[in-house]
Amino acid sequence: MIPAQFDYVRPASLAEACQELGSDEDAKVLAGGQSLLPFLRLRLAYPSKLVDIGRLADLRGVHDRGDHVHIGAMTTHDEVMRSPVVREGCPLLALTAAQVADPAIRHRGTFGGSLAHADPAGDLPAAVLALDGVFVAASASGEREIPAAEFFVDYLESSLRQGEILAGVRIPKLGAGWGFHYEKFHRTAQAWAIVGVAAAVRRSNGSIAEARIALTNMGPTPVRARAVETALQGVELGDQVRQACVEAAADTSPPADLHAQPDYRRHLAKVLTDRAVRAAAGAP
Amino acid sequence: MTVDQEVGRPRRRKEDARLLTGRTQWTDNLSRPGTLHVMFLRSPMAHARIARIDVSGARGLPGVVAAFSGQDFREEQGSLPCAWPRSGDTVIPEHPPMAVSEVRYVGEAVACVVATDRYRAADALEAIEVDYEQLPAVLDMNEALSESAAKVHETGNRAFTYRTTSGDLEAAFRDAPVVIDRTFVQQRLIPSAMEPRAVLCETDGDTFTMWTSTQIPHILRTMLALVTGVAEHKLRVVAPDVGGGFGSKLQVTAEEVLCLLLARRLGRPVKWTESRSEGNLTVHHGRDQIQHLRLAADSDGRIRGLQVELLADMGAYLVLLTPAVPLLGAQMFNAIYKMDAYEFACTGVFTTKMPTDAYRGAGRPEATFGIERMMDELAAELGLDPLEVRRRNWIRHDEFPFTTISGLTYDSGNYEAATDRAMALFGYDKLRAEQNDRRDRGDPVQLGIGVSTYTEMCGLGPSRWFGSENAGAGGWEHGSVRVLPTGKVEVVTGSSPHGQGHVTAWSQIVADALGVPFEDVTVLHGDTAISPKGLDTYGSRSLTIGGIAVLKACDKVKDKARRLAAHVLECSPDDLEFEAGAFKVRGTESQTTIQELALAAFAAHDLPDGVEARLDSDATFDPDNFSFPHGTHLCAVEVDTETGMVKIRSYVAVDDVGKVVNPLIVDGQLHGGIAQGVAQALFEEAVYDADGNLLTTTMADYLLPSAADLPDFALDRTESPATSNPLGVKGVGEAGTIAATPAVVNAIVDALRPYGINDVRMPCTPERVWRALQDRTLEGARR
Ligand SMILES: Cc1cc2nc3c(=O)[nH]c(=O)nc-3n(C[C@H](O)[C@H](O)[C@H](O)COP(=O)(O)OP(=O)(O)OC[C@H]3O[C@@H](n4cnc5c(N)ncnc54)[C@H](O)[C@@H]3O)c2cc1C
């Protein structure tokens, strides 16, 4: 298909970009284009103007900020998965980014675009949610912080306001003793997750001291599996983990689509959460 | 001088450097001065009357040159052709390229806009108004055949019923100790060539040239002339680089007809390139059968009789070969097995979906799937190893040539050898042991082993056979060989490659036949002005027929060269021996090369009587039988019973494609073919919803595997040369696809059988496997 007509601007500064966006409520940010362009081509979106933020160097790159890692919105998936800072400070994101789509898409698609797009089938939203990332939104009136738990509002809807650009995300570093895993269940290597589970687990003396679990594609937004997080506390590695994961699908409303019905997704959430937790904890 | 034999060498393809570096000529890359772009407005309804259509809103828009509805072409657009109504009772409904009064599938063209670029054309489509009066969609084949069903066409929903019987079926089933009765579903597939379809048509007011992404420039030219009334000699069809087809470009499409008519009406070049979503909707679909099979056997596993009852979904219309495709299975369900009685019946059913037609294998994958699944079911019923049951029934190698129950004569083959080799490569016994161990342990990951001992009829085909089966054309092929004055060789082939590697393979054949270097041969194709005669590429016919035509042309060139050489060397032609590109007078040093003879024939200063200038010749080849490749494919899958996920652990294919011209090309065809067969088993399905909307319009929903989803294939070969052609070749274009689907599904069912499961509907998605497993437990029963 072919997109409808739109204007195109490529601002040289973040302020200019915010200005362009603020002045036209039908304008849209263009980042890597890996989600937006398919929408345009299928005529599922009719923006008046695309504000290409691809030249904003300030939005790109990974920075070690002591107690947290700052990831610029325009950092590509490929850069995230290879970044030594990410691998050291928030390895879950490197593991997750490596499972997004295929190499071609990972070289164009951006970290910020994945999050701003707020697709619950996207892999990174769940991982950032599990890590309690803090989103930094920029606009003509300055910067605003949004906690991950408040960022994802509905299907393809974030709490970014009109005129705001996601500048980057701060990922708090977890201390020693944590292990990570992203368990993605999909039919082909390039396909989106039917269900995904992002897990961060802290072990102590052979049992689980703390766990953070978030689920991909189990509802209109990524969701934290709070019931499992609670149930896992103090659990010894082994069969007990599986028992603690039976509530993985509690409070979810998984979609029905060509790849899976809701009951199957609920079942998968349990099995995959168990697998993700055990892998994160380094248990067989 | 000794010359390396070219046939059999793993030559890298001559085509590839150009293809890989992007110096290609896809139709969409071509442009003519003043080219206009057409976009089609397509029906959003599965079935509706067009109450009103108004294109005037589009006409005034920027860049728009013209807008038309079907009504505007009513008189001249004709009806899209169906060239093979094999069953005598076939009903061929009118099929206007652009719907005039009624639409019968989502995606059917109802109007078009021609503009200075695609973007403006696409924008203007939104200004066309159509009022549809909805009619009932007809989606389910069984319902479609009921008395009360809504009708797709006034004539009803039955397109034909074809039946053929041999032997006494009733006797075979009477008192049979074992009867297996199964129903399998061949899902609908969407052929997904890498290059989307594209058409460019230009006219100078009198003659027309069409560049199109087609497998069949020759057939298309004749058909376009018949449909549109443009005189055949005023029409040139060119297939430039064509990026795959798998049967989907073996078609006379609505878009091709309309581009021609638009060019005629507007007097300017008109171009159309489909988007992937448009393609998913409107490239002809493949497969889509419900197969009811009954098999009677003795208690030792010997087959007594096989009864096949098919419903084949035609979709809304009969396009080029629609009704013939399922009937290619008529002679194939009996496969490599001996039996006393056989019956094949097939009813073609109209539904309000995209028409179906040939897709890699065309009728033969469906048949092979049916019988190979039944052989596994029979083995399970009797507690026999699936290979043992096959061994008890297949044609032994010392029984060839063998005339099968369905009337084909298999000329050669050795099923024992291929199977033994495959078992050894696969480590069959070891995997069986592991399977038993996993069952005993109740491992959540179960192992399954799938077998497929397939054959196929290919090299389509003898013209007499086509004639006897009511096809519109025969199955010969044409080749020309010209030795140029400088000794280089130019070959023209009538078969039209779209990725296969004809240029390389034909070069190898010619190099051997004429004793010239491989590099000195070039091959021209795919343009009715350059290769005036041909029947194009499908059905694994190119090498077995087109390659042989080229070889025959080489023989004629050699005959001519021999007469000239005898004249030059002043001897009798009988005294000459041909070796390494030169004629030698036996027992002397006196000789002349083919290159020298080409120059002499060009100069024509001193030609013997009856020898015409230039060293060239033409030949057509028409085989007197099909060829019958066969092989044994073995697949091991791991089934995760907790999630339903199926992973292919290993895959072995030992194929007998007769003599191999180029092992690299053969392996490539097998890799791609197996991938496509696996894709049917595990991934692909065209899904229509209850209203007849296609849901799988993008590749996010219509899943294709990539290399990452496939195992390494272990390939090997046995070689029983075909006797129906002088090279002994059999064809390999469809073998992998035909063999792989049942191998994978048999493996999945094998893994799940201890749970009491004896079928999983394709594609065997994790969800389907998981659902099949619900409320079932592993009995732990050893085989
Ligand atoms: C074939 C294919 C397969 C894919 N598979 C996966 C997969 O398996 N898993 C997965 O997670 N993703 C997948 N993706 C999506 C990919 O990860 C995209 O990179 C991502 O969804 C969007 O990032 P982008 O930079 O391309 O954003 P764009 O497409 O440019 O933008 C997406 C949306 O976000 C908005 N936006 C982008 N950046 C900002 C910003 N900084 N501030 C405010 N708004 C912004 C845009 O306006 C737009 O609405 C796939 C994509 C394709 C094409």
mmCIF file of C-alpha atoms in Angstrom, chain B residues 448-592:
data_model
loop_
_atom_site.group_PDB
_atom_site.id
_atom_site.type_symbol
_atom_site.label_atom_id
_atom_site.label_comp_id
_atom_site.label_asym_id
_atom_site.label_seq_id
_atom_site.Cartn_x
_atom_site.Cartn_y
_atom_site.Cartn_z
ATOM 1 C CA GLY B 448 8.492 -37.745 16.903
ATOM 2 C CA ILE B 449 9.808 -39.312 13.722
ATOM 3 C CA GLY B 450 8.110 -38.640 10.410
ATOM 4 C CA VAL B 451 8.480 -40.568 7.212
ATOM 5 C CA SER B 452 7.638 -39.597 3.671
ATOM 6 C CA THR B 453 8.483 -41.907 0.804
ATOM 7 C CA TYR B 454 7.121 -39.810 -2.006
ATOM 8 C CA THR B 455 7.068 -39.917 -5.745
ATOM 9 C CA GLU B 456 5.657 -37.385 -8.167
ATOM 10 C CA MET B 457 4.813 -37.201 -11.824
ATOM 11 C CA CYS B 458 6.744 -34.372 -13.363
ATOM 12 C CA GLY B 459 8.141 -33.173 -16.597
ATOM 13 C CA LEU B 460 4.661 -31.966 -17.628
ATOM 14 C CA GLY B 461 4.195 -33.487 -20.007
ATOM 15 C CA PRO B 462 3.376 -35.544 -23.081
ATOM 16 C CA SER B 463 1.209 -33.451 -25.425
ATOM 17 C CA ARG B 464 -0.939 -36.459 -26.240
ATOM 18 C CA TRP B 465 -1.725 -36.891 -22.552
ATOM 19 C CA PHE B 466 -2.658 -33.220 -22.196
ATOM 20 C CA GLY B 467 -4.886 -33.644 -25.222
ATOM 21 C CA SER B 468 -6.581 -36.709 -23.832
ATOM 22 C CA GLU B 469 -7.228 -34.860 -20.596
ATOM 23 C CA ASN B 470 -8.871 -31.858 -22.243
ATOM 24 C CA ALA B 471 -6.088 -29.312 -21.660
ATOM 25 C CA GLY B 472 -5.872 -26.219 -23.844
ATOM 26 C CA ALA B 473 -2.280 -26.875 -24.899
ATOM 27 C CA GLY B 474 0.324 -29.597 -25.098
ATOM 28 C CA GLY B 475 3.543 -30.055 -23.204
ATOM 29 C CA TRP B 476 6.386 -29.819 -25.716
ATOM 30 C CA GLU B 477 9.255 -27.386 -25.426
ATOM 31 C CA HIS B 478 11.475 -25.616 -27.880
ATOM 32 C CA GLY B 479 15.164 -24.785 -28.034
ATOM 33 C CA SER B 480 17.503 -23.100 -30.526
ATOM 34 C CA VAL B 481 21.262 -23.336 -30.587
ATOM 35 C CA ARG B 482 23.337 -20.924 -32.665
ATOM 36 C CA VAL B 483 27.094 -21.183 -32.937
ATOM 37 C CA LEU B 484 28.076 -17.600 -33.712
ATOM 38 C CA PRO B 485 30.790 -16.749 -36.265
ATOM 39 C CA THR B 486 33.355 -16.362 -33.487
ATOM 40 C CA GLY B 487 32.538 -19.755 -32.079
ATOM 41 C CA LYS B 488 30.543 -18.574 -29.075
ATOM 42 C CA VAL B 489 27.165 -20.186 -28.556
ATOM 43 C CA GLU B 490 23.810 -18.518 -28.160
ATOM 44 C CA VAL B 491 20.975 -20.648 -26.888
ATOM 45 C CA VAL B 492 17.320 -19.701 -26.953
ATOM 46 C CA THR B 493 14.973 -21.594 -24.683
ATOM 47 C CA GLY B 494 11.208 -21.626 -24.636
ATOM 48 C CA SER B 495 10.945 -22.319 -20.958
ATOM 49 C CA SER B 496 10.948 -19.131 -18.949
ATOM 50 C CA PRO B 497 13.055 -19.124 -15.797
ATOM 51 C CA HIS B 498 12.092 -17.190 -12.693
ATOM 52 C CA GLY B 499 14.887 -18.166 -10.357
ATOM 53 C CA GLN B 500 15.647 -21.767 -11.295
ATOM 54 C CA GLY B 501 19.025 -21.382 -12.996
ATOM 55 C CA HIS B 502 18.260 -22.345 -16.595
ATOM 56 C CA VAL B 503 21.142 -20.242 -17.901
ATOM 57 C CA THR B 504 23.668 -22.238 -15.937
ATOM 58 C CA ALA B 505 22.187 -25.671 -16.478
ATOM 59 C CA TRP B 506 21.624 -25.193 -20.194
ATOM 60 C CA SER B 507 25.205 -23.936 -20.515
ATOM 61 C CA GLN B 508 26.439 -27.160 -18.951
ATOM 62 C CA ILE B 509 24.368 -29.292 -21.294
ATOM 63 C CA VAL B 510 25.504 -27.367 -24.364
ATOM 64 C CA ALA B 511 29.128 -27.322 -23.266
ATOM 65 C CA ASP B 512 29.151 -31.111 -23.143
ATOM 66 C CA ALA B 513 27.139 -31.602 -26.306
ATOM 67 C CA LEU B 514 29.227 -29.282 -28.483
ATOM 68 C CA GLY B 515 32.530 -29.519 -26.665
ATOM 69 C CA VAL B 516 32.702 -25.794 -26.056
ATOM 70 C CA PRO B 517 33.698 -24.041 -22.823
ATOM 71 C CA PHE B 518 30.901 -23.446 -20.287
ATOM 72 C CA GLU B 519 31.762 -19.735 -20.364
ATOM 73 C CA ASP B 520 31.206 -19.582 -24.117
ATOM 74 C CA VAL B 521 27.491 -20.299 -23.830
ATOM 75 C CA THR B 522 24.805 -17.718 -23.263
ATOM 76 C CA VAL B 523 21.099 -18.392 -22.887
ATOM 77 C CA LEU B 524 18.272 -16.105 -23.993
ATOM 78 C CA HIS B 525 14.727 -16.513 -22.776
ATOM 79 C CA GLY B 526 11.510 -14.974 -21.628
ATOM 80 C CA ASP B 527 10.679 -12.696 -24.549
ATOM 81 C CA THR B 528 8.264 -13.718 -27.261
ATOM 82 C CA ALA B 529 10.260 -11.635 -29.731
ATOM 83 C CA ILE B 530 13.458 -13.474 -28.905
ATOM 84 C CA SER B 531 12.169 -16.928 -28.125
ATOM 85 C CA PRO B 532 9.135 -17.154 -30.346
ATOM 86 C CA LYS B 533 8.130 -20.672 -29.358
ATOM 87 C CA GLY B 534 7.701 -22.076 -25.920
ATOM 88 C CA LEU B 535 5.396 -23.380 -23.237
ATOM 89 C CA ASP B 536 7.207 -21.897 -20.269
ATOM 90 C CA THR B 537 8.102 -23.046 -16.788
ATOM 91 C CA TYR B 538 6.050 -25.055 -14.312
ATOM 92 C CA GLY B 539 5.592 -28.639 -13.192
ATOM 93 C CA SER B 540 9.348 -29.397 -13.065
ATOM 94 C CA ARG B 541 9.285 -29.425 -16.842
ATOM 95 C CA SER B 542 12.143 -27.111 -17.716
ATOM 96 C CA LEU B 543 15.087 -29.473 -17.640
ATOM 97 C CA THR B 544 13.195 -32.633 -18.530
ATOM 98 C CA ILE B 545 11.624 -31.056 -21.611
ATOM 99 C CA GLY B 546 13.212 -27.646 -22.275
ATOM 100 C CA GLY B 547 16.720 -28.853 -21.499
ATOM 101 C CA ILE B 548 16.212 -31.837 -23.763
ATOM 102 C CA ALA B 549 14.964 -29.599 -26.586
ATOM 103 C CA VAL B 550 18.240 -27.709 -26.300
ATOM 104 C CA LEU B 551 20.173 -30.968 -26.299
ATOM 105 C CA LYS B 552 18.289 -32.091 -29.433
ATOM 106 C CA ALA B 553 19.099 -28.791 -31.112
ATOM 107 C CA CYS B 554 22.760 -29.410 -30.270
ATOM 108 C CA ASP B 555 22.501 -32.826 -31.931
ATOM 109 C CA LYS B 556 21.203 -31.193 -35.101
ATOM 110 C CA VAL B 557 23.956 -28.579 -34.991
ATOM 111 C CA LYS B 558 26.466 -31.375 -34.676
ATOM 112 C CA ASP B 559 24.957 -33.236 -37.632
ATOM 113 C CA LYS B 560 25.261 -30.147 -39.752
ATOM 114 C CA ALA B 561 28.782 -29.505 -38.533
ATOM 115 C CA ARG B 562 29.718 -33.084 -39.372
ATOM 116 C CA ARG B 563 28.596 -32.699 -42.975
ATOM 117 C CA LEU B 564 30.530 -29.474 -43.272
ATOM 118 C CA ALA B 565 33.581 -31.001 -41.597
ATOM 119 C CA ALA B 566 33.534 -33.928 -44.018
ATOM 120 C CA HIS B 567 33.481 -31.419 -46.846
ATOM 121 C CA VAL B 568 36.346 -29.386 -45.381
ATOM 122 C CA LEU B 569 38.459 -32.434 -44.490
ATOM 123 C CA GLU B 570 37.546 -34.188 -47.725
ATOM 124 C CA CYS B 571 36.336 -37.381 -46.155
ATOM 125 C CA SER B 572 33.087 -39.175 -45.596
ATOM 126 C CA PRO B 573 31.003 -38.043 -42.589
ATOM 127 C CA ASP B 574 31.207 -41.618 -41.360
ATOM 128 C CA ASP B 575 34.971 -41.359 -41.035
ATOM 129 C CA LEU B 576 34.686 -38.546 -38.522
ATOM 130 C CA GLU B 577 34.665 -38.847 -34.789
ATOM 131 C CA PHE B 578 33.587 -35.955 -32.587
ATOM 132 C CA GLU B 579 35.579 -35.338 -29.460
ATOM 133 C CA ALA B 580 36.202 -32.289 -27.295
ATOM 134 C CA GLY B 581 34.656 -29.899 -29.770
ATOM 135 C CA ALA B 582 36.482 -31.147 -32.848
ATOM 136 C CA PHE B 583 35.831 -33.530 -35.732
ATOM 137 C CA LYS B 584 38.749 -35.850 -36.413
ATOM 138 C CA VAL B 585 39.320 -38.125 -39.303
ATOM 139 C CA ARG B 586 39.621 -41.483 -37.659
ATOM 140 C CA GLY B 587 43.190 -42.715 -37.534
ATOM 141 C CA THR B 588 44.757 -39.425 -38.730
ATOM 142 C CA GLU B 589 45.866 -36.081 -37.287
ATOM 143 C CA SER B 590 43.506 -34.245 -39.553
ATOM 144 C CA GLN B 591 40.790 -32.305 -37.695
ATOM 145 C CA THR B 592 38.634 -29.171 -37.561
#
